[in-house]
């Protein structure tokens, strides 16, 4: 879900690579005699554990179920950790001899950073070449390969990409109060006033979670002046650029004008804001393409139940462009990265089976079709597309055109989300967003602090 001075691992993995190339038969299909590696187990049998902060339980179960139709003798147990608790749990686990066989990593400096944990992963290049051929890079989304390559090693396989820049709305609530999703700042204020007069929350955001504040600030900045946020990350413009200062001021205005919910600075995006939207307490939330999964009957029902609703009833959720808060007409920006990658723990006693699972889910037509149909991620395999005839949407007539457009628009985006944000800068963005919102710093002061941090990063 996030040019840098990243620490790259340059340790040789020649032994593992040779072992993979000779011992693994990973063509993404069943059949063939069991192959064994010297001490890393069988490629088509065994018990493996997978740790991650994503996906939700429902997609994970679907991935594993589909995998077991092809590899029935590999048992995969998924352990989901919280976003904020992932690093604290995975760090000691990977240092031990009893850590997970497969684990999530992600681009950038947020949780599960591939730059930090890629050192613990096997190079998956030989396995992918075995599965897709020598031209494998042409078959996978480039952003999923480049952002998960660490020190020349393919440290993980992208399951798919996610893009942010959208606000998701509860269409049923909008219809109930005869409202139209806002396109401008003034419309957004009026919509919120109506919802509040009917004791319904308008917009919810967990402003205590930095990565999601980045999403909103990037959306506002792209609205003010497209591309400036990306240029600041690249060091091509200073963080004191007028567009970013103005964006920080508009961010503050969301709080001052009551669009942002009361107490936002003390709330997390997950679980707080997510549960608030899913339970119907709020009509709008800042989320990205990963929210497409809740457009399905199964995904929506599970999420609403997870939000604590005793009798979950799916509602129509739709993505809309971030409103034109700056009045420039620059709307519809999307920015994204590989959502997460599956890395194989080099300490695993079942490297072969773990590699089979990671490679099947990240490269096979069958695995990527499941990814496409669940709508959690935009598939890493470029040929995979949702099979809309089998995807059970809550309100197909309304949702399908919106989702198809979102997927198409995301496919045209080249703007990164979190992948190029280093740790110190991410911390500074978190401080800037919260201090401005709380009135403890002016937009100009926060921008200057951001620039001071960026100037130290080489």
Tab-separated table of C-alpha atoms in Angstrom:
chain	number	residue	atom	x	y	z
A	1	UNK	CA	0.000	0.000	0.000
A	2	UNK	CA	3.595	2.950	-0.495
A	3	UNK	CA	15.905	8.359	-6.428
A	4	UNK	CA	16.459	7.035	-2.873
A	5	UNK	CA	19.348	6.214	-0.612
A	6	UNK	CA	18.266	2.644	-0.112
A	7	UNK	CA	20.512	0.002	1.342
A	8	UNK	CA	20.954	-2.717	-1.224
A	9	UNK	CA	21.869	-6.280	-0.368
A	10	UNK	CA	24.702	-7.620	-2.487
A	11	UNK	CA	25.185	-11.022	-0.882
A	12	UNK	CA	25.608	-13.821	-3.437
A	13	UNK	CA	22.752	-16.244	-3.867
A	14	UNK	CA	24.378	-18.409	-6.505
A	15	UNK	CA	23.836	-21.641	-4.592
A	16	UNK	CA	20.132	-21.029	-4.145
A	17	UNK	CA	19.733	-19.880	-7.741
A	18	UNK	CA	21.393	-23.010	-9.074
A	19	UNK	CA	19.279	-25.144	-6.786
A	20	UNK	CA	16.114	-23.456	-8.049
A	21	UNK	CA	17.033	-23.781	-11.700
A	22	UNK	CA	17.814	-27.497	-11.441
A	23	UNK	CA	15.358	-28.660	-8.825
A	24	UNK	CA	12.171	-26.731	-9.414
A	25	UNK	CA	9.590	-27.529	-12.025
A	26	UNK	CA	7.365	-24.496	-11.930
A	27	UNK	CA	5.317	-24.293	-15.101
A	28	UNK	CA	2.144	-23.251	-13.312
A	29	UNK	CA	0.345	-26.521	-14.031
A	30	UNK	CA	-0.154	-29.856	-12.328
A	31	UNK	CA	1.423	-33.109	-13.357
A	32	UNK	CA	4.920	-34.557	-13.531
A	33	UNK	CA	6.908	-36.548	-11.048
A	34	UNK	CA	7.723	-34.979	-7.684
A	35	UNK	CA	11.029	-33.150	-7.769
A	36	UNK	CA	13.223	-32.902	-4.707
A	37	UNK	CA	15.920	-30.459	-3.692
A	38	UNK	CA	18.838	-31.453	-1.516
A	39	UNK	CA	17.487	-30.046	1.737
A	40	UNK	CA	14.712	-27.645	0.798
A	41	UNK	CA	11.825	-30.057	0.387
A	42	UNK	CA	9.567	-31.036	-2.486
A	43	UNK	CA	8.216	-28.630	-5.074
A	44	UNK	CA	4.742	-30.159	-4.908
A	45	UNK	CA	4.211	-31.281	-1.318
A	46	UNK	CA	4.698	-29.986	2.190
A	47	UNK	CA	3.328	-27.527	4.741
A	48	UNK	CA	4.165	-23.826	4.426
A	49	UNK	CA	3.204	-20.698	6.325
A	50	UNK	CA	2.566	-17.303	4.754
A	51	UNK	CA	2.678	-14.117	6.817
A	52	UNK	CA	1.326	-10.792	5.608
A	53	UNK	CA	-0.586	-7.647	6.483
A	54	UNK	CA	-2.540	-8.145	3.265
A	55	UNK	CA	-4.713	-9.525	1.677
A	56	UNK	CA	-7.836	-9.914	3.766
A	57	UNK	CA	-8.828	-13.400	4.830
A	58	UNK	CA	-11.382	-13.872	2.028
A	59	UNK	CA	-8.963	-13.256	-0.880
A	60	UNK	CA	-6.228	-15.235	0.857
A	61	UNK	CA	-8.520	-18.216	1.244
A	62	UNK	CA	-9.548	-17.957	-2.415
A	63	UNK	CA	-5.908	-17.849	-3.547
A	64	UNK	CA	-5.022	-20.875	-1.453
A	65	UNK	CA	-8.103	-22.829	-2.539
A	66	UNK	CA	-7.320	-22.243	-6.218
A	67	UNK	CA	-3.664	-23.145	-5.644
A	68	UNK	CA	-4.656	-26.431	-4.013
A	69	UNK	CA	-6.623	-27.452	-7.097
A	70	UNK	CA	-3.267	-27.579	-8.862
A	71	UNK	CA	-1.024	-28.506	-5.936
A	72	UNK	CA	-3.237	-30.452	-3.508
A	73	UNK	CA	-0.307	-31.700	-1.448
A	74	UNK	CA	1.027	-28.294	-0.414
A	75	UNK	CA	-0.808	-26.966	2.619
A	76	UNK	CA	-0.603	-23.164	2.942
A	77	UNK	CA	-1.495	-21.485	6.246
A	78	UNK	CA	-1.987	-17.720	6.068
A	79	UNK	CA	-1.298	-15.597	9.129
A	80	UNK	CA	-2.575	-12.042	8.829
A	81	UNK	CA	-0.908	-9.364	10.931
A	82	UNK	CA	-1.887	-5.738	11.373
A	83	UNK	CA	-0.318	-3.061	9.186
A	84	UNK	CA	1.291	-1.309	12.136
A	85	UNK	CA	2.367	-4.532	13.808
A	86	UNK	CA	3.875	-6.259	10.789
A	87	UNK	CA	7.457	-5.018	11.006
A	88	UNK	CA	7.705	-5.705	14.713
A	89	UNK	CA	6.578	-9.291	14.116
A	90	UNK	CA	8.424	-10.120	10.905
A	91	UNK	CA	11.857	-8.788	11.901
A	92	UNK	CA	12.589	-11.308	14.692
A	93	UNK	CA	10.738	-14.080	12.857
A	94	UNK	CA	13.035	-13.809	9.838
A	95	UNK	CA	16.083	-13.814	12.087
A	96	UNK	CA	14.984	-17.109	13.616
A	97	UNK	CA	14.859	-20.623	12.224
A	98	UNK	CA	11.088	-20.868	12.689
A	99	UNK	CA	9.871	-17.869	10.716
A	100	UNK	CA	7.350	-17.953	7.853
A	101	UNK	CA	8.165	-19.740	4.599
A	102	UNK	CA	6.538	-16.985	2.540
A	103	UNK	CA	6.187	-13.377	3.658
A	104	UNK	CA	4.859	-10.095	2.299
A	105	UNK	CA	7.143	-7.274	1.258
A	106	UNK	CA	6.330	-3.953	-0.400
A	107	UNK	CA	8.098	-1.138	-2.242
A	108	UNK	CA	9.030	2.012	-0.363
A	109	UNK	CA	9.630	2.696	3.291
A	110	UNK	CA	6.264	1.684	4.723
A	111	UNK	CA	5.617	-1.661	6.399
A	112	UNK	CA	7.368	-4.716	4.974
A	113	UNK	CA	9.914	-2.686	2.992
A	114	UNK	CA	11.647	-4.826	0.378
A	115	UNK	CA	14.752	-2.698	0.922
A	116	UNK	CA	14.875	-3.861	4.529
A	117	UNK	CA	13.611	-7.435	4.307
A	118	UNK	CA	14.787	-8.350	0.816
A	119	UNK	CA	18.033	-9.523	2.409
A	120	UNK	CA	16.034	-12.389	3.940
A	121	UNK	CA	14.593	-13.546	0.605
A	122	UNK	CA	15.599	-16.088	-2.020
A	123	UNK	CA	16.240	-14.802	-5.555
A	124	UNK	CA	13.126	-15.822	-7.496
A	125	UNK	CA	14.525	-15.013	-10.949
A	126	UNK	CA	15.330	-18.649	-11.885
A	127	UNK	CA	11.858	-19.800	-10.830
A	128	UNK	CA	10.140	-17.087	-12.881
A	129	UNK	CA	12.291	-17.861	-15.916
A	130	UNK	CA	11.260	-21.498	-15.546
A	131	UNK	CA	7.602	-20.510	-15.369
A	132	UNK	CA	7.393	-17.829	-18.071
A	133	UNK	CA	10.499	-18.240	-20.209
A	134	UNK	CA	13.471	-16.028	-20.933
A	135	UNK	CA	11.206	-13.115	-21.910
A	136	UNK	CA	9.383	-13.203	-18.577
A	137	UNK	CA	9.798	-9.470	-17.954
A	138	UNK	CA	7.657	-8.697	-20.997
A	139	UNK	CA	4.771	-10.654	-19.491
A	140	UNK	CA	4.684	-8.971	-16.089
A	141	UNK	CA	3.793	-5.404	-15.129
A	142	UNK	CA	7.128	-3.508	-15.106
A	143	UNK	CA	6.371	-1.712	-11.835
A	144	UNK	CA	5.994	-5.051	-10.071
A	145	UNK	CA	9.408	-6.198	-11.218
A	146	UNK	CA	11.438	-3.030	-10.767
A	147	UNK	CA	10.045	-2.082	-7.369
A	148	UNK	CA	10.603	-5.548	-5.878
A	149	UNK	CA	14.109	-6.057	-7.228
A	150	UNK	CA	16.683	-5.594	-4.489
A	151	UNK	CA	20.407	-5.498	-5.199
A	152	UNK	CA	19.907	-7.100	-8.604
A	153	UNK	CA	17.856	-9.891	-7.024
A	154	UNK	CA	14.143	-10.455	-7.630
A	155	UNK	CA	13.337	-10.538	-3.931
A	156	UNK	CA	9.594	-11.060	-4.343
A	157	UNK	CA	6.906	-11.640	-6.906
A	158	UNK	CA	4.228	-9.002	-7.227
A	159	UNK	CA	0.720	-10.366	-6.900
A	160	UNK	CA	-0.652	-7.168	-8.411
A	161	UNK	CA	-0.671	-3.392	-8.239
A	162	UNK	CA	-2.779	-0.862	-6.385
A	163	UNK	CA	-3.474	2.758	-7.187
A	164	UNK	CA	-4.791	5.566	-5.030
A	165	UNK	CA	-6.389	8.900	-5.847
A	166	UNK	CA	-10.007	7.836	-5.498
A	167	UNK	CA	-12.670	8.425	-2.893
A	168	UNK	CA	-15.128	5.583	-2.350
A	169	UNK	CA	-18.761	6.404	-1.696
A	170	UNK	CA	-21.719	4.513	-0.274
A	171	UNK	CA	-24.136	5.048	-3.139
A	172	UNK	CA	-27.050	3.740	-1.100
A	173	UNK	CA	-26.574	6.514	1.464
A	174	UNK	CA	-26.248	9.130	-1.262
A	175	UNK	CA	-29.450	7.868	-2.881
A	176	UNK	CA	-31.279	7.784	0.447
A	177	UNK	CA	-30.704	11.505	0.965
A	178	UNK	CA	-31.009	12.368	-2.741
A	179	UNK	CA	-27.399	13.488	-2.963
A	180	UNK	CA	-24.855	13.376	-5.786
A	181	UNK	CA	-21.185	12.555	-5.087
A	182	UNK	CA	-19.264	15.831	-4.903
A	183	UNK	CA	-17.099	17.103	-7.724
A	184	UNK	CA	-16.018	20.411	-6.169
A	185	UNK	CA	-15.038	21.666	-2.727
A	186	UNK	CA	-18.294	23.576	-2.236
A	187	UNK	CA	-20.324	20.505	-3.228
A	188	UNK	CA	-18.321	18.428	-0.762
A	189	UNK	CA	-19.111	20.870	2.070
A	190	UNK	CA	-22.835	20.855	1.233
A	191	UNK	CA	-22.944	17.057	1.026
A	192	UNK	CA	-21.312	16.843	4.454
A	193	UNK	CA	-23.773	19.334	5.921
A	194	UNK	CA	-26.699	17.244	4.698
A	195	UNK	CA	-25.285	13.994	6.024
A	196	UNK	CA	-24.490	15.551	9.396
A	197	UNK	CA	-28.006	16.979	9.671
A	198	UNK	CA	-29.236	13.400	9.327
A	199	UNK	CA	-26.756	12.050	11.893
A	200	UNK	CA	-24.651	10.321	9.239
A	201	UNK	CA	-20.887	10.777	9.062
A	202	UNK	CA	-19.725	12.301	5.793
A	203	UNK	CA	-16.049	11.566	5.104
A	204	UNK	CA	-13.707	9.491	7.252
A	205	UNK	CA	-9.932	9.229	7.289
A	206	UNK	CA	-7.487	7.732	9.758
A	207	UNK	CA	-5.133	10.712	9.870
A	208	UNK	CA	-2.917	8.985	12.409
A	209	UNK	CA	-1.619	6.654	9.683
A	210	UNK	CA	0.976	8.409	7.523
A	211	UNK	CA	0.727	6.428	4.278
A	212	UNK	CA	-2.925	7.340	3.863
A	213	UNK	CA	-2.257	10.997	4.629
A	214	UNK	CA	0.279	10.818	1.806
A	215	UNK	CA	-2.476	9.562	-0.496
A	216	UNK	CA	-4.720	12.509	0.288
A	217	UNK	CA	-1.915	15.075	0.098
A	218	UNK	CA	-0.773	13.656	-3.230
A	219	UNK	CA	-4.337	13.855	-4.558
A	220	UNK	CA	-4.671	17.474	-3.445
A	221	UNK	CA	-1.274	18.401	-4.897
A	222	UNK	CA	-2.112	16.744	-8.226
A	223	UNK	CA	-5.316	18.764	-8.197
A	224	UNK	CA	-3.372	22.000	-7.594
A	225	UNK	CA	-0.599	21.255	-10.115
A	226	UNK	CA	-0.333	17.764	-11.665
A	227	UNK	CA	3.012	16.054	-11.229
A	228	UNK	CA	4.544	18.374	-8.621
A	229	UNK	CA	4.375	15.776	-5.826
A	230	UNK	CA	6.232	13.243	-7.972
A	231	UNK	CA	8.815	15.870	-8.937
A	232	UNK	CA	9.382	16.716	-5.273
A	233	UNK	CA	10.016	13.044	-4.526
A	234	UNK	CA	12.579	12.991	-7.343
A	235	UNK	CA	14.228	16.165	-6.077
A	236	UNK	CA	13.299	18.059	-9.235
A	237	UNK	CA	11.380	20.721	-7.315
A	238	UNK	CA	11.687	21.716	-3.649
A	239	UNK	CA	9.067	20.728	-1.108
A	240	UNK	CA	8.541	24.441	-0.605
A	241	UNK	CA	7.057	24.680	-4.101
A	242	UNK	CA	3.910	26.869	-4.008
A	243	UNK	CA	1.756	23.946	-5.152
A	244	UNK	CA	2.730	21.855	-2.134
A	245	UNK	CA	2.285	24.782	0.254
A	246	UNK	CA	-1.177	25.351	-1.193
A	247	UNK	CA	-1.979	21.631	-0.922
A	248	UNK	CA	-1.036	21.644	2.762
A	249	UNK	CA	-3.345	24.630	3.230
A	250	UNK	CA	-6.222	22.804	1.525
A	251	UNK	CA	-5.509	19.767	3.707
A	252	UNK	CA	-5.908	22.000	6.771
A	253	UNK	CA	-9.131	23.392	5.328
A	254	UNK	CA	-10.647	19.891	5.230
A	255	UNK	CA	-10.312	19.835	9.021
A	256	UNK	CA	-11.395	23.428	9.588
A	257	UNK	CA	-14.548	23.094	7.459
A	258	UNK	CA	-15.655	19.810	8.992
A	259	UNK	CA	-15.204	17.646	5.904
A	260	UNK	CA	-12.662	15.597	7.813
A	261	UNK	CA	-14.394	13.899	10.725
A	262	UNK	CA	-13.897	15.040	14.291
A	263	UNK	CA	-11.079	13.128	15.975
A	264	UNK	CA	-9.423	12.163	12.677
A	265	UNK	CA	-5.921	12.711	14.076
A	266	UNK	CA	-6.500	10.009	16.654
A	267	UNK	CA	-7.851	7.439	14.222
A	268	UNK	CA	-6.112	4.789	12.098
A	269	UNK	CA	-7.176	4.174	8.506
A	270	UNK	CA	-7.238	0.474	9.376
A	271	UNK	CA	-9.207	-0.578	11.275
A	272	UNK	CA	-10.948	2.649	12.347
A	273	UNK	CA	-11.792	4.501	9.119
A	274	UNK	CA	-12.340	1.272	7.211
A	275	UNK	CA	-14.762	-0.038	9.816
A	276	UNK	CA	-16.553	3.313	9.978
A	277	UNK	CA	-17.239	3.229	6.248
A	278	UNK	CA	-18.044	-0.474	6.057
A	279	UNK	CA	-20.503	-0.254	8.935
A	280	UNK	CA	-22.403	2.546	7.183
A	281	UNK	CA	-21.524	5.184	9.746
A	282	UNK	CA	-19.747	7.276	7.093
A	283	UNK	CA	-20.647	7.850	3.465
A	284	UNK	CA	-17.168	8.449	2.020
A	285	UNK	CA	-13.595	7.248	2.573
A	286	UNK	CA	-10.236	7.869	0.898
A	287	UNK	CA	-9.191	4.462	-0.419
A	288	UNK	CA	-7.651	3.096	-3.606
A	289	UNK	CA	-8.166	0.303	-6.120
A	290	UNK	CA	-7.770	-2.341	-3.409
A	291	UNK	CA	-11.297	-1.372	-2.361
A	292	UNK	CA	-12.684	-2.875	-5.581
A	293	UNK	CA	-12.883	-6.225	-3.778
A	294	UNK	CA	-15.705	-4.843	-1.630
A	295	UNK	CA	-17.815	-4.280	-4.721
A	296	UNK	CA	-18.444	-8.024	-4.768
A	297	UNK	CA	-21.162	-9.667	-2.724
A	298	UNK	CA	-18.715	-11.931	-0.918
A	299	UNK	CA	-16.082	-9.264	-0.307
A	300	UNK	CA	-18.589	-6.681	0.870
A	301	UNK	CA	-20.387	-9.091	3.181
A	302	UNK	CA	-17.125	-10.210	4.797
A	303	UNK	CA	-15.874	-6.635	5.256
A	304	UNK	CA	-19.145	-5.405	6.755
A	305	UNK	CA	-19.176	-8.362	9.113
A	306	UNK	CA	-15.553	-7.642	10.006
A	307	UNK	CA	-16.571	-4.097	10.877
A	308	UNK	CA	-18.791	-5.494	13.619
A	309	UNK	CA	-22.184	-5.494	11.890
A	310	UNK	CA	-24.188	-8.463	13.183
A	311	UNK	CA	-26.402	-8.838	10.111
A	312	UNK	CA	-24.202	-7.672	7.196
A	313	UNK	CA	-26.054	-6.460	4.121
A	314	UNK	CA	-23.892	-5.517	1.103
A	315	UNK	CA	-24.302	-1.980	-0.231
A	316	UNK	CA	-23.293	-0.355	-3.501
A	317	UNK	CA	-19.793	1.091	-3.262
A	318	UNK	CA	-18.378	3.237	-6.052
A	319	UNK	CA	-15.071	5.004	-6.732
A	320	UNK	CA	-15.142	8.680	-7.653
A	321	UNK	CA	-12.280	11.045	-8.560
A	322	UNK	CA	-10.929	13.083	-5.680
A	323	UNK	CA	-13.040	16.281	-5.686
A	324	UNK	CA	-11.676	19.428	-7.310
A	325	UNK	CA	-10.780	21.103	-4.023
A	326	UNK	CA	-8.412	23.595	-5.696
A	327	UNK	CA	-10.850	24.637	-8.409
A	328	UNK	CA	-8.368	23.903	-11.199
A	329	UNK	CA	-10.257	21.185	-13.051
A	330	UNK	CA	-7.263	18.846	-12.645
A	331	UNK	CA	-9.034	15.712	-11.427
A	332	UNK	CA	-8.750	11.976	-11.888
A	333	UNK	CA	-5.071	11.516	-10.996
A	334	UNK	CA	-4.085	7.985	-10.006
A	335	UNK	CA	-0.753	6.911	-8.560
A	336	UNK	CA	0.348	3.432	-7.658
A	337	UNK	CA	2.903	0.725	-6.977
A	338	UNK	CA	3.064	-3.007	-6.674
A	339	UNK	CA	0.680	-3.717	-3.789
A	340	UNK	CA	2.812	-6.380	-2.164
A	341	UNK	CA	5.117	-9.157	-3.220
A	342	UNK	CA	5.512	-12.709	-2.021
A	343	UNK	CA	9.057	-13.351	-0.813
A	344	UNK	CA	10.459	-16.769	0.028
A	345	UNK	CA	12.378	-16.937	3.292
A	346	UNK	CA	15.945	-18.133	2.643
A	347	UNK	CA	15.866	-19.848	6.072
A	348	UNK	CA	12.783	-21.880	5.175
A	349	UNK	CA	13.018	-25.647	5.332
A	350	UNK	CA	10.466	-25.759	2.496
A	351	UNK	CA	11.946	-23.351	-0.031
A	352	UNK	CA	10.817	-25.509	-2.955
A	353	UNK	CA	7.138	-25.629	-1.950
A	354	UNK	CA	7.176	-21.988	-0.907
A	355	UNK	CA	8.609	-21.010	-4.302
A	356	UNK	CA	5.951	-23.092	-6.017
A	357	UNK	CA	3.238	-21.123	-4.228
A	358	UNK	CA	4.757	-17.685	-4.788
A	359	UNK	CA	5.446	-18.377	-8.450
A	360	UNK	CA	2.044	-19.910	-9.129
A	361	UNK	CA	0.154	-16.993	-7.599
A	362	UNK	CA	2.357	-14.320	-9.179
A	363	UNK	CA	2.888	-15.718	-12.682
A	364	UNK	CA	0.438	-18.457	-13.680
A	365	UNK	CA	-2.647	-17.721	-15.759
A	366	UNK	CA	-4.824	-19.599	-13.248
A	367	UNK	CA	-3.400	-17.833	-10.202
A	368	UNK	CA	-3.556	-14.395	-11.733
A	369	UNK	CA	-7.113	-14.986	-12.923
A	370	UNK	CA	-8.145	-15.514	-9.307
A	371	UNK	CA	-6.363	-12.272	-8.410
A	372	UNK	CA	-8.160	-10.461	-11.238
A	373	UNK	CA	-11.585	-11.806	-10.298
A	374	UNK	CA	-11.298	-10.978	-6.591
A	375	UNK	CA	-10.507	-7.341	-7.498
A	376	UNK	CA	-8.112	-6.838	-4.610
A	377	UNK	CA	-5.225	-6.053	-6.973
A	378	UNK	CA	-4.742	-5.237	-10.641
A	379	UNK	CA	-2.939	-8.426	-11.770
A	380	UNK	CA	0.825	-8.564	-12.235
A	381	UNK	CA	0.440	-10.781	-15.312
A	382	UNK	CA	-0.479	-8.270	-17.995
A	383	UNK	CA	-2.694	-10.717	-19.893
A	384	UNK	CA	-4.997	-11.309	-16.881
A	385	UNK	CA	-8.291	-9.407	-16.790
A	386	UNK	CA	-11.381	-9.830	-14.597
A	387	UNK	CA	-13.928	-12.309	-15.915
A	388	UNK	CA	-16.929	-10.083	-15.331
A	389	UNK	CA	-19.356	-12.896	-16.142
A	390	UNK	CA	-18.264	-14.755	-13.032
A	391	UNK	CA	-17.570	-11.784	-10.732
A	392	UNK	CA	-20.615	-11.342	-8.496
A	393	UNK	CA	-20.967	-7.608	-7.939
A	394	UNK	CA	-23.473	-6.149	-5.506
A	395	UNK	CA	-24.924	-3.870	-8.192
A	396	UNK	CA	-23.406	-4.942	-11.554
A	397	UNK	CA	-25.252	-2.433	-13.721
A	398	UNK	CA	-23.847	0.501	-11.761
A	399	UNK	CA	-20.531	-0.872	-10.506
A	400	UNK	CA	-19.102	-2.681	-13.521
A	401	UNK	CA	-18.699	0.407	-15.779
A	402	UNK	CA	-17.086	2.328	-12.926
A	403	UNK	CA	-14.667	-0.508	-12.121
A	404	UNK	CA	-13.760	-1.089	-15.756
A	405	UNK	CA	-12.945	2.602	-16.125
A	406	UNK	CA	-10.900	2.589	-12.931
A	407	UNK	CA	-8.837	-0.392	-14.102
A	408	UNK	CA	-8.291	1.192	-17.519
A	409	UNK	CA	-7.276	4.540	-16.034
A	410	UNK	CA	-4.900	2.844	-13.586
A	411	UNK	CA	-3.251	1.034	-16.469
A	412	UNK	CA	-2.340	4.405	-17.994
A	413	UNK	CA	-0.797	5.840	-14.819
A	414	UNK	CA	2.973	6.089	-14.397
A	415	UNK	CA	2.972	8.157	-11.200
A	416	UNK	CA	4.378	6.286	-8.167
A	417	UNK	CA	2.624	6.184	-4.839
A	418	UNK	CA	4.895	5.044	-1.980
A	419	UNK	CA	7.697	3.208	-3.786
A	420	UNK	CA	10.037	6.208	-3.953
A	421	UNK	CA	9.360	7.533	-0.448
A	422	UNK	CA	12.304	6.801	1.852
A	423	UNK	CA	11.829	6.277	5.585
A	424	UNK	CA	13.007	9.680	6.830
A	425	UNK	CA	10.859	11.523	4.310
A	426	UNK	CA	7.828	9.423	5.134
A	427	UNK	CA	8.254	10.296	8.787
A	428	UNK	CA	8.522	13.974	7.862
A	429	UNK	CA	5.346	13.774	5.747
A	430	UNK	CA	3.556	12.251	8.708
A	431	UNK	CA	4.724	15.068	10.971
A	432	UNK	CA	3.860	17.730	8.395
A	433	UNK	CA	0.351	16.398	7.797
A	434	UNK	CA	-0.538	16.062	11.473
A	435	UNK	CA	1.024	19.302	12.706
A	436	UNK	CA	-0.657	21.339	9.989
A	437	UNK	CA	-3.994	19.683	10.687
A	438	UNK	CA	-3.626	20.362	14.410
A	439	UNK	CA	-2.650	23.983	13.828
A	440	UNK	CA	0.807	23.451	15.307
A	441	UNK	CA	2.572	24.430	12.076
A	442	UNK	CA	1.653	26.582	9.104
A	443	UNK	CA	1.739	25.088	5.608
A	444	UNK	CA	4.853	27.136	4.908
A	445	UNK	CA	6.609	25.864	8.037
A	446	UNK	CA	5.682	22.256	7.290
A	447	UNK	CA	6.899	22.570	3.693
A	448	UNK	CA	10.204	23.999	4.923
A	449	UNK	CA	10.601	21.056	7.299
A	450	UNK	CA	9.931	18.630	4.464
A	451	UNK	CA	12.553	20.340	2.338
A	452	UNK	CA	15.084	20.268	5.169
A	453	UNK	CA	14.557	16.515	5.509
A	454	UNK	CA	14.791	15.937	1.751
A	455	UNK	CA	18.032	17.926	1.587
A	456	UNK	CA	19.678	15.448	3.975
A	457	UNK	CA	18.720	12.447	1.824
A	458	UNK	CA	21.318	11.592	-0.782
